[in-house]
mmCIF file of C-alpha atoms in Angstrom:
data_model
loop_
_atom_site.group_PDB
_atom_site.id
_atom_site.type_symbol
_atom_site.label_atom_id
_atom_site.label_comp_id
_atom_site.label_asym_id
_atom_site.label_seq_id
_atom_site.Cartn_x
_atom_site.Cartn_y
_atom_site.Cartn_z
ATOM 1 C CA UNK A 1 -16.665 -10.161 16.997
ATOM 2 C CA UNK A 2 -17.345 -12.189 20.458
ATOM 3 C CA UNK A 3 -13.728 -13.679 20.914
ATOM 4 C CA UNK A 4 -11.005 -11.403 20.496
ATOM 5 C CA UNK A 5 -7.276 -11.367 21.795
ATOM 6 C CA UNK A 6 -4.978 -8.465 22.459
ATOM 7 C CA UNK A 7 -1.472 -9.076 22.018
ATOM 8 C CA UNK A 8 -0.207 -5.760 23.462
ATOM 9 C CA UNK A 9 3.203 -3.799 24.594
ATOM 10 C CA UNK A 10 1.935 -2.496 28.224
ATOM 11 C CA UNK A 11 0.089 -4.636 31.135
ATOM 12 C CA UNK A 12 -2.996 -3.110 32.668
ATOM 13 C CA UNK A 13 -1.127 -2.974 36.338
ATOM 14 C CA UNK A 14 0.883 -0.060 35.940
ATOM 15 C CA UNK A 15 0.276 3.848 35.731
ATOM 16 C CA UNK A 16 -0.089 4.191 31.705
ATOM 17 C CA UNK A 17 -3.078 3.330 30.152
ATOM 18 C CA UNK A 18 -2.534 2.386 26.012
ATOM 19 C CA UNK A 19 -4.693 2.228 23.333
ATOM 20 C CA UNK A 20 -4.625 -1.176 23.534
ATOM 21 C CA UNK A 21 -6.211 -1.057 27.017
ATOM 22 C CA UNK A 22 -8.990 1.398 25.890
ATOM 23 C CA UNK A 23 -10.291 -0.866 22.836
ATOM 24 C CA UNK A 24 -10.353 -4.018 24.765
ATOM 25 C CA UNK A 25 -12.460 -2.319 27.696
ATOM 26 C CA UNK A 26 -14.750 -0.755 25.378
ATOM 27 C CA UNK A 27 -15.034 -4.104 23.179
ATOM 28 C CA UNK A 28 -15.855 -5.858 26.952
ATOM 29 C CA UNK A 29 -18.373 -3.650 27.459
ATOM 30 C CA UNK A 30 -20.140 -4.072 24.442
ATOM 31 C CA UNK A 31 -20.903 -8.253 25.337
ATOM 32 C CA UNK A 32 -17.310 -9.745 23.538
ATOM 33 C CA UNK A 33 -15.246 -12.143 25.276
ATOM 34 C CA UNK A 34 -11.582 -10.251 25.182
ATOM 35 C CA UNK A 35 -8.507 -11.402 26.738
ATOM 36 C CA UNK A 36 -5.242 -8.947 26.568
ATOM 37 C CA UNK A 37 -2.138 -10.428 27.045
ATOM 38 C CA UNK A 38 1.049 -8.542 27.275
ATOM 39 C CA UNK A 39 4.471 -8.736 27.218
ATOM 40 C CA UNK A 40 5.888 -11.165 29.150
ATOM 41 C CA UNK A 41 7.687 -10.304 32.421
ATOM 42 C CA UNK A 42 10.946 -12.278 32.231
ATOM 43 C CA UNK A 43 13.553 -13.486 35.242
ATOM 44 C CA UNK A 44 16.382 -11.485 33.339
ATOM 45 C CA UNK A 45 13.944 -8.011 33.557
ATOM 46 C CA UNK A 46 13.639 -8.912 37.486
ATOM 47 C CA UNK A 47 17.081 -9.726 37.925
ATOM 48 C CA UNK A 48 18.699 -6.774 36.386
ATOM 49 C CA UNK A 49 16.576 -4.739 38.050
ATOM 50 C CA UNK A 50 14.285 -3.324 34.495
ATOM 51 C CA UNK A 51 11.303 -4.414 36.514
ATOM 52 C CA UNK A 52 11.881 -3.654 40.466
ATOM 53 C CA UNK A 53 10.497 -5.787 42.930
ATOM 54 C CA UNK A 54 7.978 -3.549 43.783
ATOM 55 C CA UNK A 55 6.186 -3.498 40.306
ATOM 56 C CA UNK A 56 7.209 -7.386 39.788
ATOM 57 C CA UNK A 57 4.866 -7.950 42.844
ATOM 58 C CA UNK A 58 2.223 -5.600 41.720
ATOM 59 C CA UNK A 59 1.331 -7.771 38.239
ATOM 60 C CA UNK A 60 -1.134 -10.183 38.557
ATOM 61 C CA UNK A 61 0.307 -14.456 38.663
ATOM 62 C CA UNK A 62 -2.980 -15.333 36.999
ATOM 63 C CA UNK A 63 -5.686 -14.256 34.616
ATOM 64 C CA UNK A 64 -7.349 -11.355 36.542
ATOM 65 C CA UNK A 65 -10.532 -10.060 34.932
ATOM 66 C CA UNK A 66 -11.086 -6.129 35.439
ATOM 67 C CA UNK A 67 -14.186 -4.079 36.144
ATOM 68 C CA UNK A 68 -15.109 -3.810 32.054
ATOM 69 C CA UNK A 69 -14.566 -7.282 32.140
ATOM 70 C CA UNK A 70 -11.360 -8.254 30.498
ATOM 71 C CA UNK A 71 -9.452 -11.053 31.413
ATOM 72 C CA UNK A 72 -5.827 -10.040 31.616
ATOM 73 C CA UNK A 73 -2.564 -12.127 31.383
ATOM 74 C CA UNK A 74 0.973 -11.111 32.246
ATOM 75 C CA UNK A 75 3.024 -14.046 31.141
ATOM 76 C CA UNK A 76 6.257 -14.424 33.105
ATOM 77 C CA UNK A 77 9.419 -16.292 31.534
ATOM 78 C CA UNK A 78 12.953 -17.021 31.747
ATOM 79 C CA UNK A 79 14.320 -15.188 28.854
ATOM 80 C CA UNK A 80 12.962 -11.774 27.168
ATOM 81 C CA UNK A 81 11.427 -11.588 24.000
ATOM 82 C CA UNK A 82 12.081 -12.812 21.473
ATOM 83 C CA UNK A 83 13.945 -15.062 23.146
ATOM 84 C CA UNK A 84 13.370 -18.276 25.290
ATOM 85 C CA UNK A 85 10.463 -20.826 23.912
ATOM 86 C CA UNK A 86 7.868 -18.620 24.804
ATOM 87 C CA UNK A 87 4.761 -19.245 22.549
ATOM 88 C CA UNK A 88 1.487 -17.334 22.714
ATOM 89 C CA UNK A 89 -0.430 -20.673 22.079
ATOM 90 C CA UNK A 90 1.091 -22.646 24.731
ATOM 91 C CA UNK A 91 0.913 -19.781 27.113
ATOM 92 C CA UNK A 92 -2.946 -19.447 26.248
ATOM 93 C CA UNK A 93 -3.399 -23.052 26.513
ATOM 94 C CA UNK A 94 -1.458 -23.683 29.600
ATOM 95 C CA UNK A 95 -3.978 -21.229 31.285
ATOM 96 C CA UNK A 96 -6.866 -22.939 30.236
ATOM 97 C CA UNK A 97 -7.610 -20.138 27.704
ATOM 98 C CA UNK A 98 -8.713 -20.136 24.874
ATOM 99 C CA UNK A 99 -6.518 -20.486 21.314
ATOM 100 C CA UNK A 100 -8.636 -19.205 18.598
ATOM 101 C CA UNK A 101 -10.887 -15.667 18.669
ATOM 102 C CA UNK A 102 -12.773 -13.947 16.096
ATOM 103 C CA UNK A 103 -9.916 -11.315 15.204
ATOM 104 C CA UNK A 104 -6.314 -11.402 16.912
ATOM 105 C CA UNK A 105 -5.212 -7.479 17.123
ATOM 106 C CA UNK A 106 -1.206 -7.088 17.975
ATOM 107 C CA UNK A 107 0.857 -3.775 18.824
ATOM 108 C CA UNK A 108 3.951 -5.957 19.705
ATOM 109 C CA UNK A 109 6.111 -6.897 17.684
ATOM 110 C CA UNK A 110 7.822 -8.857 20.445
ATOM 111 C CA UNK A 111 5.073 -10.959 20.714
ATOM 112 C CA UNK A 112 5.107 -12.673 17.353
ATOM 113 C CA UNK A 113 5.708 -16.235 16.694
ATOM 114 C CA UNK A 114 4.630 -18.538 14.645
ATOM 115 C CA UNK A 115 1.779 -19.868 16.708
ATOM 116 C CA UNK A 116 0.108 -16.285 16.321
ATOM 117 C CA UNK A 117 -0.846 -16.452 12.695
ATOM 118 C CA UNK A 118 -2.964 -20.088 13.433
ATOM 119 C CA UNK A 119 -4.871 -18.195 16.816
ATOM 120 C CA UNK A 120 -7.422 -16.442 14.616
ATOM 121 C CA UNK A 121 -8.427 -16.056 10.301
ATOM 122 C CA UNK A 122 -8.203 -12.493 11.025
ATOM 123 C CA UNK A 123 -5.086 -11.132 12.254
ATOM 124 C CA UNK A 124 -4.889 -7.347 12.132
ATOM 125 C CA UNK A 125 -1.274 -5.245 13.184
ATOM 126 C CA UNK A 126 -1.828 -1.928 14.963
ATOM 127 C CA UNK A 127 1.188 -0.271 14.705
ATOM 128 C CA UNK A 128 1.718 2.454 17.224
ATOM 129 C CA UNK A 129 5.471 3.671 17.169
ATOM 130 C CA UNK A 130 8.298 3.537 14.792
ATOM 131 C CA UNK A 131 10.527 0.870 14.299
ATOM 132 C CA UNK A 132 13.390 1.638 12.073
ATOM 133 C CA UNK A 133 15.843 -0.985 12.775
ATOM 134 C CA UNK A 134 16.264 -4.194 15.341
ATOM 135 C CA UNK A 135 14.834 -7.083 16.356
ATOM 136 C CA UNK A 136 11.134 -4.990 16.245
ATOM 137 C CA UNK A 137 11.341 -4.058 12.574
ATOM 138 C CA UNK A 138 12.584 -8.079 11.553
ATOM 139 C CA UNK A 139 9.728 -9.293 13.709
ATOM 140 C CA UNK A 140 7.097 -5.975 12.428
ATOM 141 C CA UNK A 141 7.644 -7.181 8.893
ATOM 142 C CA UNK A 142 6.633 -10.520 9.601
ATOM 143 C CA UNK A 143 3.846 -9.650 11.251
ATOM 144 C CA UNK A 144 2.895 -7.540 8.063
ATOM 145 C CA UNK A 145 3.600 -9.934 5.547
ATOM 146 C CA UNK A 146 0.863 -12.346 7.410
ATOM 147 C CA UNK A 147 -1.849 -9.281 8.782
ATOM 148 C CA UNK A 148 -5.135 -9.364 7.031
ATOM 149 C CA UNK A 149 -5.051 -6.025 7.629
ATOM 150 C CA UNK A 150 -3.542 -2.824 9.178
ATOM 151 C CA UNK A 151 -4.825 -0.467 11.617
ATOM 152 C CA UNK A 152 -2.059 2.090 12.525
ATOM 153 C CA UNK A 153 -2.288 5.068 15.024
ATOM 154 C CA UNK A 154 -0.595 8.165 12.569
ATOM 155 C CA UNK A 155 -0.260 8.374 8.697
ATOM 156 C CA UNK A 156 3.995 8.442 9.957
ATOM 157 C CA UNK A 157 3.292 5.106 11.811
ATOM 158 C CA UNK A 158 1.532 3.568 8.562
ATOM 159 C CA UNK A 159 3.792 5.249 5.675
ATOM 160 C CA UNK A 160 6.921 3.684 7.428
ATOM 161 C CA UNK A 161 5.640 0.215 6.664
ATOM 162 C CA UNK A 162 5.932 0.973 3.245
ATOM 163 C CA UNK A 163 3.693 -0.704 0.184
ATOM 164 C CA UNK A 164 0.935 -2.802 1.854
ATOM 165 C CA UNK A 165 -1.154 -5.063 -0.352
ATOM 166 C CA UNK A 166 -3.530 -5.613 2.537
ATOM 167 C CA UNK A 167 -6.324 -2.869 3.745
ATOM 168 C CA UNK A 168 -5.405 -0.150 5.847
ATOM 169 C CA UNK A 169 -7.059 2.273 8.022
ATOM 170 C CA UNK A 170 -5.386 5.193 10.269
ATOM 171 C CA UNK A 171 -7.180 5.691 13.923
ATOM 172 C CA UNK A 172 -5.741 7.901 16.303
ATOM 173 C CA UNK A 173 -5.597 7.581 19.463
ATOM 174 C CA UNK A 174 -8.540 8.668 21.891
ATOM 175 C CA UNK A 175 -9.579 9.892 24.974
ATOM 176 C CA UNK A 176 -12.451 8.446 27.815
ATOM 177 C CA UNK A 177 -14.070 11.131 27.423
ATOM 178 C CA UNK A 178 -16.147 10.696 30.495
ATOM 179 C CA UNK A 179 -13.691 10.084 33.087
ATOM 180 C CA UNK A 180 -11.796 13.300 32.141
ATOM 181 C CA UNK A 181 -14.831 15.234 31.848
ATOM 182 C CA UNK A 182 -14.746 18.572 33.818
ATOM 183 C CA UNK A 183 -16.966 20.794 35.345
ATOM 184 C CA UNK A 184 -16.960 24.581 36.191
ATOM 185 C CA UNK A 185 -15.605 27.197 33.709
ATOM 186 C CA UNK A 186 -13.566 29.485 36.140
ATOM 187 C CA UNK A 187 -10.140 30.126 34.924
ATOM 188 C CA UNK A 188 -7.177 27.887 35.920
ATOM 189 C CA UNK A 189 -3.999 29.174 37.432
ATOM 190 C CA UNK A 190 -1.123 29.278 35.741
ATOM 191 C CA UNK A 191 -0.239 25.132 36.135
ATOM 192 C CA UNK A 192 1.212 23.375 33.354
ATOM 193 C CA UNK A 193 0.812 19.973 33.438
ATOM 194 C CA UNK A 194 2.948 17.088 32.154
ATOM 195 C CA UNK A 195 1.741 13.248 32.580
ATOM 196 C CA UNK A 196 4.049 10.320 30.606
ATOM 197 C CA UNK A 197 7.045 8.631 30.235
ATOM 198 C CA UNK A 198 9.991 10.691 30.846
ATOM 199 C CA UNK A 199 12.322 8.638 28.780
ATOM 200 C CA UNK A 200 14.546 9.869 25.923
ATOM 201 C CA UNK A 201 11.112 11.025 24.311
ATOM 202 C CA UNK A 202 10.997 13.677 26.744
ATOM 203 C CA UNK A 203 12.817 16.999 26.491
ATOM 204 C CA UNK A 204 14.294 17.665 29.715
ATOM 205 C CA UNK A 205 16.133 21.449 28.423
ATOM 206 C CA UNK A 206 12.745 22.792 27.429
ATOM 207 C CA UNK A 207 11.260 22.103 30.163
ATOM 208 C CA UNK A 208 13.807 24.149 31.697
ATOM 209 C CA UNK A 209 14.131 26.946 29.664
ATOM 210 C CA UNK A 210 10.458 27.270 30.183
ATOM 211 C CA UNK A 211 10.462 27.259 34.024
ATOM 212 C CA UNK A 212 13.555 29.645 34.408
ATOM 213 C CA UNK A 213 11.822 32.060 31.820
ATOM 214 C CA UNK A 214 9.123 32.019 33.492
ATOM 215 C CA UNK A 215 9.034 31.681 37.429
ATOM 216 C CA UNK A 216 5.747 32.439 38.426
ATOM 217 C CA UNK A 217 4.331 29.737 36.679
ATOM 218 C CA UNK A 218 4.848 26.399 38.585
ATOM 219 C CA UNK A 219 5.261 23.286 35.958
ATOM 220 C CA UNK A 220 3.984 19.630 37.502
ATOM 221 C CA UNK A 221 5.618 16.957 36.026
ATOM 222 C CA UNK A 222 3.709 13.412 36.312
ATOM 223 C CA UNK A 223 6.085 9.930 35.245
ATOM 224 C CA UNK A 224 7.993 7.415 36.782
ATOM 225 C CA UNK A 225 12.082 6.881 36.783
ATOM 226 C CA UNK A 226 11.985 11.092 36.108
ATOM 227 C CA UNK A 227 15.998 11.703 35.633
ATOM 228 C CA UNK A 228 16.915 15.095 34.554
ATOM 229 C CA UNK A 229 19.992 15.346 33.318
ATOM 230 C CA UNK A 230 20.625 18.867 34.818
ATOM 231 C CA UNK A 231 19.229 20.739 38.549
ATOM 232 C CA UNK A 232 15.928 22.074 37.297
ATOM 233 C CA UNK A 233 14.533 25.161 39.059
ATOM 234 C CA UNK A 234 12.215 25.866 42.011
ATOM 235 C CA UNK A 235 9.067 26.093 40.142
ATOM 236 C CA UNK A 236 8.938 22.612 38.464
ATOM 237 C CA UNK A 237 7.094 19.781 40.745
ATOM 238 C CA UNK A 238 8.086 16.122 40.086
ATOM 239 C CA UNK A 239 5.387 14.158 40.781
ATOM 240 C CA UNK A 240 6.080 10.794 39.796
ATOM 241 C CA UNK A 241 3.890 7.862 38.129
ATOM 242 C CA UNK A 242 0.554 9.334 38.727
ATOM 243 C CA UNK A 243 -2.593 6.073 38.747
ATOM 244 C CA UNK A 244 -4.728 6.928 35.702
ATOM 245 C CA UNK A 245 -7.746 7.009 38.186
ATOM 246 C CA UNK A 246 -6.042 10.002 39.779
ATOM 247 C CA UNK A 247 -5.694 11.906 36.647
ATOM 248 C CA UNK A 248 -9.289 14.302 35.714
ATOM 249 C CA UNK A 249 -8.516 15.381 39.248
ATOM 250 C CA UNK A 250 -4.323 16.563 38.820
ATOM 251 C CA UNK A 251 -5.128 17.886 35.278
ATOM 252 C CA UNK A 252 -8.267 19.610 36.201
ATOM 253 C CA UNK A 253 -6.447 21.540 38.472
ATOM 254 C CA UNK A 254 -4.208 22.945 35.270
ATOM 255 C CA UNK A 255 -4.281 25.590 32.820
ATOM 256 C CA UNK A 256 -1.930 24.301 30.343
ATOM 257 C CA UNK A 257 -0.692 20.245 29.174
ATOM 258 C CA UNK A 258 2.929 20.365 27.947
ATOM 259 C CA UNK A 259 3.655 17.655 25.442
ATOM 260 C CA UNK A 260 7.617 18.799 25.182
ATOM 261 C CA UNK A 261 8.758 15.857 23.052
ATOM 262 C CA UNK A 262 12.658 15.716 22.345
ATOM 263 C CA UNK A 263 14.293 15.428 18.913
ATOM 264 C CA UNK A 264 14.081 11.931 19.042
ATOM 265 C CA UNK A 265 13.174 10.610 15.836
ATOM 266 C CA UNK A 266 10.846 8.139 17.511
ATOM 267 C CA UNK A 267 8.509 11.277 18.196
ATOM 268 C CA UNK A 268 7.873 11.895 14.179
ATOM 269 C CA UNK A 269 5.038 9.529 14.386
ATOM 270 C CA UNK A 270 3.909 9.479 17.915
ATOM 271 C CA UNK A 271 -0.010 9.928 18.427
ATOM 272 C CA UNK A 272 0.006 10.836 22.348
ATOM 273 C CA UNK A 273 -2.635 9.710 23.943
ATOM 274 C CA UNK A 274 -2.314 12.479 26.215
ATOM 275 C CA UNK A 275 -3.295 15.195 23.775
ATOM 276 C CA UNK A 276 -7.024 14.682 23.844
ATOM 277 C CA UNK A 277 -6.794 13.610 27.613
ATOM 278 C CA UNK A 278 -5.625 17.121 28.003
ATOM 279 C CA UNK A 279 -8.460 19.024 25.673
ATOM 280 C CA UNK A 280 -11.139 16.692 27.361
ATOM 281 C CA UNK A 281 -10.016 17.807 30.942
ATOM 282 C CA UNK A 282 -9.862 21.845 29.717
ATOM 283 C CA UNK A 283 -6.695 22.339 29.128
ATOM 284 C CA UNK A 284 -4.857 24.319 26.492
ATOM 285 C CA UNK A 285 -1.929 22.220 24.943
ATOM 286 C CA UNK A 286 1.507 23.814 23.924
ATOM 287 C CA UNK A 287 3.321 21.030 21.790
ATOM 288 C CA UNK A 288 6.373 20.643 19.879
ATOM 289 C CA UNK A 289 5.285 20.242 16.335
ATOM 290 C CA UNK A 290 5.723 17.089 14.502
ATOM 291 C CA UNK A 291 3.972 15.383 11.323
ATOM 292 C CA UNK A 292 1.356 14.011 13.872
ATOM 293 C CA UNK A 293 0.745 17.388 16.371
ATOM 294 C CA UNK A 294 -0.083 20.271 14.465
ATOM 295 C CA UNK A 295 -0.903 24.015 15.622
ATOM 296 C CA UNK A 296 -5.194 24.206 15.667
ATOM 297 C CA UNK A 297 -6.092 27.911 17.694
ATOM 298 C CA UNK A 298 -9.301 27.212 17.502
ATOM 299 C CA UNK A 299 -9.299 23.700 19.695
ATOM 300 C CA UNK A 300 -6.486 25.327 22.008
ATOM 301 C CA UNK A 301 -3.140 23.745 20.562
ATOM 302 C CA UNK A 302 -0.062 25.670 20.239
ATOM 303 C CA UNK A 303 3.082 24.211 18.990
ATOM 304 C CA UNK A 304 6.452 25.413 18.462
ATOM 305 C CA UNK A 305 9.731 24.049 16.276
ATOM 306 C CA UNK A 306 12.559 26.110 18.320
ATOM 307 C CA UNK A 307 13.324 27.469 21.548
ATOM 308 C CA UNK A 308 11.867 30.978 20.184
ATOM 309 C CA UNK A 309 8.917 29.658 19.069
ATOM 310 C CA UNK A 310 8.523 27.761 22.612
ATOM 311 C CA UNK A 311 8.520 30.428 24.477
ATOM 312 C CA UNK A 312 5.435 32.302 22.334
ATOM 313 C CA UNK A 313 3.454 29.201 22.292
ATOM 314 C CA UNK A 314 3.294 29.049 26.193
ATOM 315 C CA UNK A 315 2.683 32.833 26.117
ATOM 316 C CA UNK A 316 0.095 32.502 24.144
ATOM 317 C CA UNK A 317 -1.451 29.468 25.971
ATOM 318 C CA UNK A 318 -1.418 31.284 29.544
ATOM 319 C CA UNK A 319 -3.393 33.820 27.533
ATOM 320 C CA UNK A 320 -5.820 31.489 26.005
ATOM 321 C CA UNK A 321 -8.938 31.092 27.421
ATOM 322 C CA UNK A 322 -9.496 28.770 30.532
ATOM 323 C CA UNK A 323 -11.345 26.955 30.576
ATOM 324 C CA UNK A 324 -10.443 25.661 27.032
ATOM 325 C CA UNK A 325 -14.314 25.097 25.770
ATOM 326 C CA UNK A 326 -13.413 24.446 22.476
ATOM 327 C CA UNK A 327 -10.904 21.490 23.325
ATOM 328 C CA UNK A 328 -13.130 20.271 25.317
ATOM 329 C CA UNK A 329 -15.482 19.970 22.350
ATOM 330 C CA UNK A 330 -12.970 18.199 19.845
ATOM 331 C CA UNK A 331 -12.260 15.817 22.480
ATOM 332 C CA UNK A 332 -15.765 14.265 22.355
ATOM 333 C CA UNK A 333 -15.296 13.832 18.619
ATOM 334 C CA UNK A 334 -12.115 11.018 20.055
ATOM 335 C CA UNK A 335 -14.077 9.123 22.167
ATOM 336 C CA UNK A 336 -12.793 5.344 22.363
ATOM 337 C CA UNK A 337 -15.894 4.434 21.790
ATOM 338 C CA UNK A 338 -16.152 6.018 18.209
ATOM 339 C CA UNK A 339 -12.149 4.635 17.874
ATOM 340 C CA UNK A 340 -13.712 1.402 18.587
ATOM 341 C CA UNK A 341 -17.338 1.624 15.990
ATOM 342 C CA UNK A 342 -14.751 2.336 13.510
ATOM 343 C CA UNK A 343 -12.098 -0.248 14.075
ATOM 344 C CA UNK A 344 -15.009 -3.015 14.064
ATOM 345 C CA UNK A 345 -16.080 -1.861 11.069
ATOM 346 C CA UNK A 346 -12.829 -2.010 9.316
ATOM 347 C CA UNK A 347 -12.455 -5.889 11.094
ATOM 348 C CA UNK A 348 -16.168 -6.540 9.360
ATOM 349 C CA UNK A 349 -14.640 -5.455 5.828
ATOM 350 C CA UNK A 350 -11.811 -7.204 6.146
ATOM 351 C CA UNK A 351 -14.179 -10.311 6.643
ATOM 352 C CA UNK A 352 -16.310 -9.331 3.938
ATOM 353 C CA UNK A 353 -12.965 -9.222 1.466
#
């Protein structure tokens, strides 16, 4: 592959970093020509306020190429997706881009039209979330019904599209395993450590819980727009967004990465990122178990169902070792860069079909 498009949920200019972004900087890197374009930033998101002025001025106008050397695009429009006339071809072609690649990959369901299908002969959906109902699961099963081929991020993520008659493939998300690489092996102090979106995802009451039961153990908590719903207590920090370049050195300074996800159903199929960004940096992980995050002592994850069982997974986390070695280890197996050997090979098959 030398021309490929992204057609992804999250712009590069902000504090997360997506899978999205991690493919199409390792792809760059390896000699391709990759553009990523996101979703578009509309007048309606600025005007009701959904993207403040201050991020609004922070996205780029124009194709800006980054340091791996993709070019990025940030379309802006009238109306949100799906709505409006917004086309991915015109867009493309209005900036002098190009409007065919080698393989089109797309995590946004917003972003389909009907232009998308003629942009490459091998159009491939990576699914990362659920999407049960709405305008995302009309557009997803368009975008399914015309995918050579699907690439999703958790067996939860894939099963929900139900029968496929095109080939499949299941990669997880993964880690840079360099820039989160520590150093040193004396023990961390009792830091837990939580980086993300604090949206509905995010369970506010365990977070809590945890902190009142537990006072001398100070909780950091990384996100932008944090809104608790209730006073938390002294020992919880609220950090907000955190730039992913400033990360190794926050969660290297932790013992323990909290991944407290609510009952949302949303959460069954999540594959957080942040789980091996956490075991590359040293840290043990205390999780609420789902179908994706299960319990694994010997790589330093510890997950819990109920408040009971939340409490003995951070007890037994504090008294894991620190640093955690062997997370550390099973976060090299994730690198992006084996995420991205193996989704080229599955794009290669899918040619060879």
């Amino acid at each position: 592959m030398t021309g490929i498009l992204f057609l992804s949920h999250t712009h590069a200019s902000g504090p997360f970093r997506v899978g999205s972004h991690h493919y199409a900087a390792t792809l760059a890197r390896s000699g391709a020509d990759v553009v990523h374009l996101s979703t578009p930033v509309s007048l309606a998101h600025r005007a009701t306020g959904r993207v403040d002025s201050t991020t609004s001025a922070a996205l780029p106008t124009r194709p800006t190429r980054d340091e791996a050397g993709v070019l990025h695009v940030v379309p802006r429009t009238m109306l949100p997706r799906p709505y409006g006339t917004f086309r991915v071809d015109r867009a493309l072609a209005h900036l002098g881009l190009p409007t065919r690649y080698d393989a089109v990959f797309i995590d946004q369901p917003l972003l389909w039209d009907a232009s998308v299908r003629a942009l490459s002969a091998t159009l491939v959906y990576r699914p990362t979330d659920l999407y049960p109902d709405g305008v995302k699961a009309t557009l997803q099963r368009e975008i399914v019904a015309a995918a050579n081929g699907v690439v999703a991020t958790s067996d939860e993520v894939l099963s929900a599209l139900g029968p496929l008659t095109v080939p499949t493939i299941v990669l997880a998300n993964g880690v840079d395993v360099d820039h989160f690489a520590t150093a040193g092996d004396e023990p961390r102090p009792p830091l837990c450590v939580y980086v993300g979106a604090l949206d509905a995802r995010f369970d506010w009451g365990q977070l809590g819980a945890w902190a009142r039961a537990y006072p001398d153990v100070r909780f950091a908590i990384a996100g932008p727009d944090a809104a608790p719903p209730a006073a938390l207590p002294g020992n919880v920090d609220l950090l907000g967004p955190v730039d992913y370049s400033s990360l190794p050195a926050l969660l290297q300074t932790a013992r323990i990465g909290l991944l407290p996800l609510s009952e949302d159903p949303l959460n069954t199929g999540r594959s957080p990122m942040k789980l091996h960004e956490y075991l590359a940096s040293g840290l043990t992980v205390v999780a609420r178990e789902t179908p994706v995050l299960r319990a694994d002592g010997a790589i330093g994850v510890f997950t819990y169902s109920d408040p009971t069982t939340a409490a003995a997974a951070l007890v037994a986390a504090l008294a894991a070792p620190s640093p955690n070695q062997g997370g550390i280890a099973a976060a090299a197996e994730a690198s992006w860069e084996a995420k991205t050997r193996a989704l080229t090979t599955f794009v290669r098959e899918l040619h060879g079909a």
